[in-house]
CSV table of C-alpha atoms in Angstrom, one decimal:
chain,number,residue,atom,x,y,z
J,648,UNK,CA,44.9,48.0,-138.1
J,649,UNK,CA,46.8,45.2,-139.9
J,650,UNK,CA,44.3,42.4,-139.2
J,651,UNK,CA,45.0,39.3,-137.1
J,652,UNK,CA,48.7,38.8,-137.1
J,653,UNK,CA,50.2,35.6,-136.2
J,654,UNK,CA,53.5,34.5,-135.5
J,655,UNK,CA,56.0,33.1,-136.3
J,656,UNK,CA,55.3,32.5,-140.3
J,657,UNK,CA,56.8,29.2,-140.0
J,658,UNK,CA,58.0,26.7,-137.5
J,659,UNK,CA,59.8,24.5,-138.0
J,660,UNK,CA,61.2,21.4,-135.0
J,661,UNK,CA,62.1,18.5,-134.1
J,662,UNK,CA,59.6,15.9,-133.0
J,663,UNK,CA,59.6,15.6,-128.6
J,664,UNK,CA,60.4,19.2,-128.5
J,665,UNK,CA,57.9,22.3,-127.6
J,666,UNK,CA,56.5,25.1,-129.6
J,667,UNK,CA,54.9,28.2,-128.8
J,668,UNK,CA,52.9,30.0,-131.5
J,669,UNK,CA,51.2,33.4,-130.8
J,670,UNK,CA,48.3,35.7,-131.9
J,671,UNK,CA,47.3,39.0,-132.1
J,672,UNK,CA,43.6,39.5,-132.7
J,673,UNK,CA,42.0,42.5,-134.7
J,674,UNK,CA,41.9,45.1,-131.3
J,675,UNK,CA,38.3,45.8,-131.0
J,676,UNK,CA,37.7,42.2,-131.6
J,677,UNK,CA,36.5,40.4,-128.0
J,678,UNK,CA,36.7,36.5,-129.7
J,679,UNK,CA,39.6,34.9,-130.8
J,680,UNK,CA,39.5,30.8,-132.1
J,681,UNK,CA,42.4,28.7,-133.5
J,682,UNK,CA,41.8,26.1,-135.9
J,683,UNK,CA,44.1,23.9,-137.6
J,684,UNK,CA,44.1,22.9,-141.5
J,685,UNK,CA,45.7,19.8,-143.2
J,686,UNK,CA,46.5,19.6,-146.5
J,687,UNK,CA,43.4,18.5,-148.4
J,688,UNK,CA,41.0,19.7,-145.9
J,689,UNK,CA,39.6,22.6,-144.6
J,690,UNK,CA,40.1,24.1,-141.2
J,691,UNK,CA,39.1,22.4,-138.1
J,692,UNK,CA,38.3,24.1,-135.2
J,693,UNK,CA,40.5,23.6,-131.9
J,694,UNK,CA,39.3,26.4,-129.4
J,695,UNK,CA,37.5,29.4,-129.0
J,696,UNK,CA,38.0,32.4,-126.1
J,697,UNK,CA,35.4,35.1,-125.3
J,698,UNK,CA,37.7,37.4,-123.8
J,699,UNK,CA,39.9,35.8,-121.4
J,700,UNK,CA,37.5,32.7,-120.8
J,701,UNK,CA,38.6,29.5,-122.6
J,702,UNK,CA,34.8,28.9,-123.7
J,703,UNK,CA,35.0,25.4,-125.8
J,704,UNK,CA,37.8,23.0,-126.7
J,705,UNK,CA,37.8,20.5,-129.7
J,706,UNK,CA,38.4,16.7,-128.6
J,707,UNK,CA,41.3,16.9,-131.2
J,708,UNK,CA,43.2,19.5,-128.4
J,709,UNK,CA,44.7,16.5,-126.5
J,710,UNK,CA,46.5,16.8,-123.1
J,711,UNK,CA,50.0,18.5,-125.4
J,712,UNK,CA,47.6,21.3,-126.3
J,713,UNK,CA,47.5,24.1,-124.2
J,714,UNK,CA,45.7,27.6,-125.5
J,715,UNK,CA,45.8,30.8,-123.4
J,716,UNK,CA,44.6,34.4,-123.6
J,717,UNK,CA,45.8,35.5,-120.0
J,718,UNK,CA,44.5,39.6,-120.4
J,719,UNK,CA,41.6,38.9,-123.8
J,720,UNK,CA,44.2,40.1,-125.8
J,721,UNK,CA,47.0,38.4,-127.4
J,722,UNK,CA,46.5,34.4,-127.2
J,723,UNK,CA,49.3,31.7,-127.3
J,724,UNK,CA,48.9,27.9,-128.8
J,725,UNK,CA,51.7,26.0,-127.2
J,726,UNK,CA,52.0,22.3,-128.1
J,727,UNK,CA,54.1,20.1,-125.7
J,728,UNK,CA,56.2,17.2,-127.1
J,729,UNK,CA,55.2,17.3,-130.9
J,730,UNK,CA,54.4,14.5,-133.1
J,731,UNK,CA,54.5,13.9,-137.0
J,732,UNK,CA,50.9,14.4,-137.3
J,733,UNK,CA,51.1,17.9,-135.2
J,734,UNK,CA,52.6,19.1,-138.5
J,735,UNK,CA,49.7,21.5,-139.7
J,736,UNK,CA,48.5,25.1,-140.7
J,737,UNK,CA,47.5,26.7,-137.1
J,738,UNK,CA,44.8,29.7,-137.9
J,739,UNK,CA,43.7,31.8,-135.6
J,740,UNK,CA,40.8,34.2,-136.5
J,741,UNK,CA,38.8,36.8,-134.1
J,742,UNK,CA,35.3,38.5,-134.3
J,743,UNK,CA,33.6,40.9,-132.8
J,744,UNK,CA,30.4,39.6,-130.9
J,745,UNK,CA,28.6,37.9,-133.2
J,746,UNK,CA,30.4,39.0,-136.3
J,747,UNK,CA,32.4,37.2,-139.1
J,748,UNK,CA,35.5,35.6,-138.0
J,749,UNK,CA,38.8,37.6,-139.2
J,750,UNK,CA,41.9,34.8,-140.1
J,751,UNK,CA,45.6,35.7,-139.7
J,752,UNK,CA,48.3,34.7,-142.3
J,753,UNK,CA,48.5,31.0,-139.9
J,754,UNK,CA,51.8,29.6,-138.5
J,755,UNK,CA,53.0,26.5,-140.4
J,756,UNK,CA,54.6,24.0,-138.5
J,757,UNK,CA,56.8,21.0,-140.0
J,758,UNK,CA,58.0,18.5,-137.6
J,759,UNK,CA,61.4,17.0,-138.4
N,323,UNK,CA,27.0,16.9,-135.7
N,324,UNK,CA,27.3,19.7,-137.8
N,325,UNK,CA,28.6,18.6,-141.4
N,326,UNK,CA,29.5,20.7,-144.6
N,327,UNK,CA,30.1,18.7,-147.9
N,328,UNK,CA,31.4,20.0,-151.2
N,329,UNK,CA,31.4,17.8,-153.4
N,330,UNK,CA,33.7,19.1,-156.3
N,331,UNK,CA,37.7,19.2,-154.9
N,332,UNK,CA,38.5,21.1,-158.5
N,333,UNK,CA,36.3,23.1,-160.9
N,334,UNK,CA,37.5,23.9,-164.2
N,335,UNK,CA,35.4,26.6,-166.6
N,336,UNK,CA,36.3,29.2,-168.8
N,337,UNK,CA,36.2,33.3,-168.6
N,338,UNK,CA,32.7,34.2,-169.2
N,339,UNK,CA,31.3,31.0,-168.3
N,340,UNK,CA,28.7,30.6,-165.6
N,341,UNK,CA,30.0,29.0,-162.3
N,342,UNK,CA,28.0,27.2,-159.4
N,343,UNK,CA,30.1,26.0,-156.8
N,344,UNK,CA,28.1,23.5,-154.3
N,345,UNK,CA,27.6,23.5,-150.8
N,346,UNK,CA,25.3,21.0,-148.7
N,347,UNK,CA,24.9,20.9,-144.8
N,348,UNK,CA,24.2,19.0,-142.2
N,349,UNK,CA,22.9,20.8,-138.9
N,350,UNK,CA,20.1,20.7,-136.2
N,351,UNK,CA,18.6,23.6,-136.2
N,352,UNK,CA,19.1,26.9,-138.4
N,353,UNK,CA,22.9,27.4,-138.8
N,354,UNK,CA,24.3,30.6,-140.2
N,355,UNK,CA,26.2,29.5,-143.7
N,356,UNK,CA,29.6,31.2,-145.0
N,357,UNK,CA,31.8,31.2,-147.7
N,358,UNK,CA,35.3,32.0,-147.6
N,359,UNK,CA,37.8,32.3,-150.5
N,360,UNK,CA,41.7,31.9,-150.2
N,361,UNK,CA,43.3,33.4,-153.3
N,362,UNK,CA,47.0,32.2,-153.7
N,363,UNK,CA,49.2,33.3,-151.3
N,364,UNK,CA,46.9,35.6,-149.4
N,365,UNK,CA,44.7,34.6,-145.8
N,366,UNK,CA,41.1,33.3,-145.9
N,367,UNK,CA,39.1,35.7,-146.3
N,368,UNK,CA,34.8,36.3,-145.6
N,369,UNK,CA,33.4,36.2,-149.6
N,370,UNK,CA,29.6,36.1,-148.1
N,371,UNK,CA,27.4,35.5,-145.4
N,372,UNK,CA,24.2,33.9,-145.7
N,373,UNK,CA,22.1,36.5,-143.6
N,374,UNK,CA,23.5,39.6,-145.5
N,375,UNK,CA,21.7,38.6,-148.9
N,376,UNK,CA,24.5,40.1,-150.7
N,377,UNK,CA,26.5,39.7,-153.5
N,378,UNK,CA,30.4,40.2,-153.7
N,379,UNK,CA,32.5,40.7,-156.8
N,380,UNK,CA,29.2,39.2,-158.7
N,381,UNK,CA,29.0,35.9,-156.5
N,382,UNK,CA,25.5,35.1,-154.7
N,383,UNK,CA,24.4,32.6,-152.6
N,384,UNK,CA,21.0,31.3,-151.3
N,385,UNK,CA,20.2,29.3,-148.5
N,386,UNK,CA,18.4,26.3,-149.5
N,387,UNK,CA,16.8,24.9,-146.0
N,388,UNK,CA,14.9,22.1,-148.0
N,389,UNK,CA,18.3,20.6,-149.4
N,390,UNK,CA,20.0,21.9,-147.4
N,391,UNK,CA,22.8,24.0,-149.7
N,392,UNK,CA,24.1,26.8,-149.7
N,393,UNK,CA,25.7,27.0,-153.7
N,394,UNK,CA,27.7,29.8,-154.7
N,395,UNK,CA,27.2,31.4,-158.2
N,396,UNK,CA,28.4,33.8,-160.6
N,397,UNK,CA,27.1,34.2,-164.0
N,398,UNK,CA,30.3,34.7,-165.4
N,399,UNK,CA,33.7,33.5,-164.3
N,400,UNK,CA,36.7,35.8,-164.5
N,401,UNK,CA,40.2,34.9,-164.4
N,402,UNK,CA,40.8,36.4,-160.9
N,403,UNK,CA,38.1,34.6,-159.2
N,404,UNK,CA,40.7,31.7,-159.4
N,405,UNK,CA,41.1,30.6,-155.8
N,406,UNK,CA,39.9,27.9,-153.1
N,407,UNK,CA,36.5,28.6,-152.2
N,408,UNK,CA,35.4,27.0,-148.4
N,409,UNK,CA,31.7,27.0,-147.4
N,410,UNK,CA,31.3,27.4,-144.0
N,411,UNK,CA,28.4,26.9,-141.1
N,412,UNK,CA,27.8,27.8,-137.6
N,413,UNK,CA,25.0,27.8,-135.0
N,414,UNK,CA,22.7,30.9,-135.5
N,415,UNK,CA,23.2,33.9,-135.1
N,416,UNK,CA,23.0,35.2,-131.4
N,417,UNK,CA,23.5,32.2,-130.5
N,418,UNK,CA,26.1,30.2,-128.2
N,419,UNK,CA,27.5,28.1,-130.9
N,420,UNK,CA,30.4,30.5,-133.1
N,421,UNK,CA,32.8,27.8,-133.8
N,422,UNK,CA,33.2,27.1,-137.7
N,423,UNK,CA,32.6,24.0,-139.6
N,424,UNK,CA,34.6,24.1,-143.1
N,425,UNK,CA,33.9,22.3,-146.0
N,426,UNK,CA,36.9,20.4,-147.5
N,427,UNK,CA,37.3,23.4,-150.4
N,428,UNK,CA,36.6,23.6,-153.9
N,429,UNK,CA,39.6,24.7,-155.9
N,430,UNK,CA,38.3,27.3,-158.8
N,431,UNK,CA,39.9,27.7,-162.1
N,432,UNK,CA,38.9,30.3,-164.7
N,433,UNK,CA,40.7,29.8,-167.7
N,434,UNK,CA,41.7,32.3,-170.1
């Protein structure tokens, strides 16, 4: 097992226009969060799935931010219409029950 | 809220030198406390958890619940513990509340 993979490495788009970002969690792993790091501070959490059930949502996940894990395995972050200050690190991490969180290599995503 | 502080955005010692990298909290109730280290160019990565009482590549940690802090130590620095070091908190363990609060980082620099 590789870990939690993420992709893509790097994204990078226009601001207005739609992106999609995708992770893989360690297999045996039933949680999978996303958080989101700025450059200066650490990461922030965004949401968290147990399974296929969206448990909990940050208030910074506005109405653009859509998370989905549709069979508790695999889990897209899409955002809709970017902004300038969408540019970020996305993480995503998974655990197993109550274990440590696992992070992926993040996608970066610059906004043009 | 739940709150993690660390104080120090760089630390500078040299090899040999004992390090103490601090960590304060701010959580009602008992949280579970982290730290994760990012060495350069690799993924965060689990350094220690509070509830294993153990200690990784020399580094130790104790809970503090009077002051609330969590401080990472090592007696003495060597040049690959160069890295950003995140402490970390969630709700306890078995409990409902995984999400992870992250300090703002403490970048770590053993000189030679």
């Amino acid at each position: 097992d590789t870990g939690v993979s993420q992709n893509p490495r790097h994204k990078i788009t226009k601001r207005g226009q739609n992106v999609t970002f995708r992770c893989d969690p360690i297999s045996e792993h039933n949680r999978l969060y996303w958080y989101r790091q700025t450059l200066g501070q650490g990461p922030e959490f965004l949401t968290y799935f147990q399974n296929e059930a969206q448990l909990e949502k940050s208030r910074l996940l506005s109405d653009r931010f859509s998370a989905e894990r549709p069979k508790g395995s695999f889990s897209t972050l899409e955002i809709q219409r970017t902004e300038q200050g969408d540019s970020a690190m996305y993480l995503c991490a998974s655990s197993p029950g109550g274990g440590s969180q696992h992070f992926g290599d993040g996608t970066r995503l610059s906004i043009l | 809220a739940q709150r993690v502080t660390q104080p120090e955005k760089l630390l500078s010692v040299f090899k040999g030198a004992p390090v103490e990298l601090k960590c304060n909290y701010s959580y009602s109730g008992s949280p579970e406390l982290f730290w994760y280290v990012q060495y350069s160019r690799q993924r965060l990565q689990l350094l220690l958890r509070h509830i294993s009482r153990e200690s990784i590549k020399g580094f130790t940690a104790d809970l503090n619940k009077g002051e609330t802090s969590f401080h990472l130590k090592k007696p003495f620095a060597q040049e690959e513990d160069s890295a950003m070091y995140y402490c970390a908190l969630s709700g306890p363990s078995g409990g409902s509340n995984y999400k992870l609060t992250f300090g703002k980082g403490t970048l770590l620099t053993v000189n030679p």
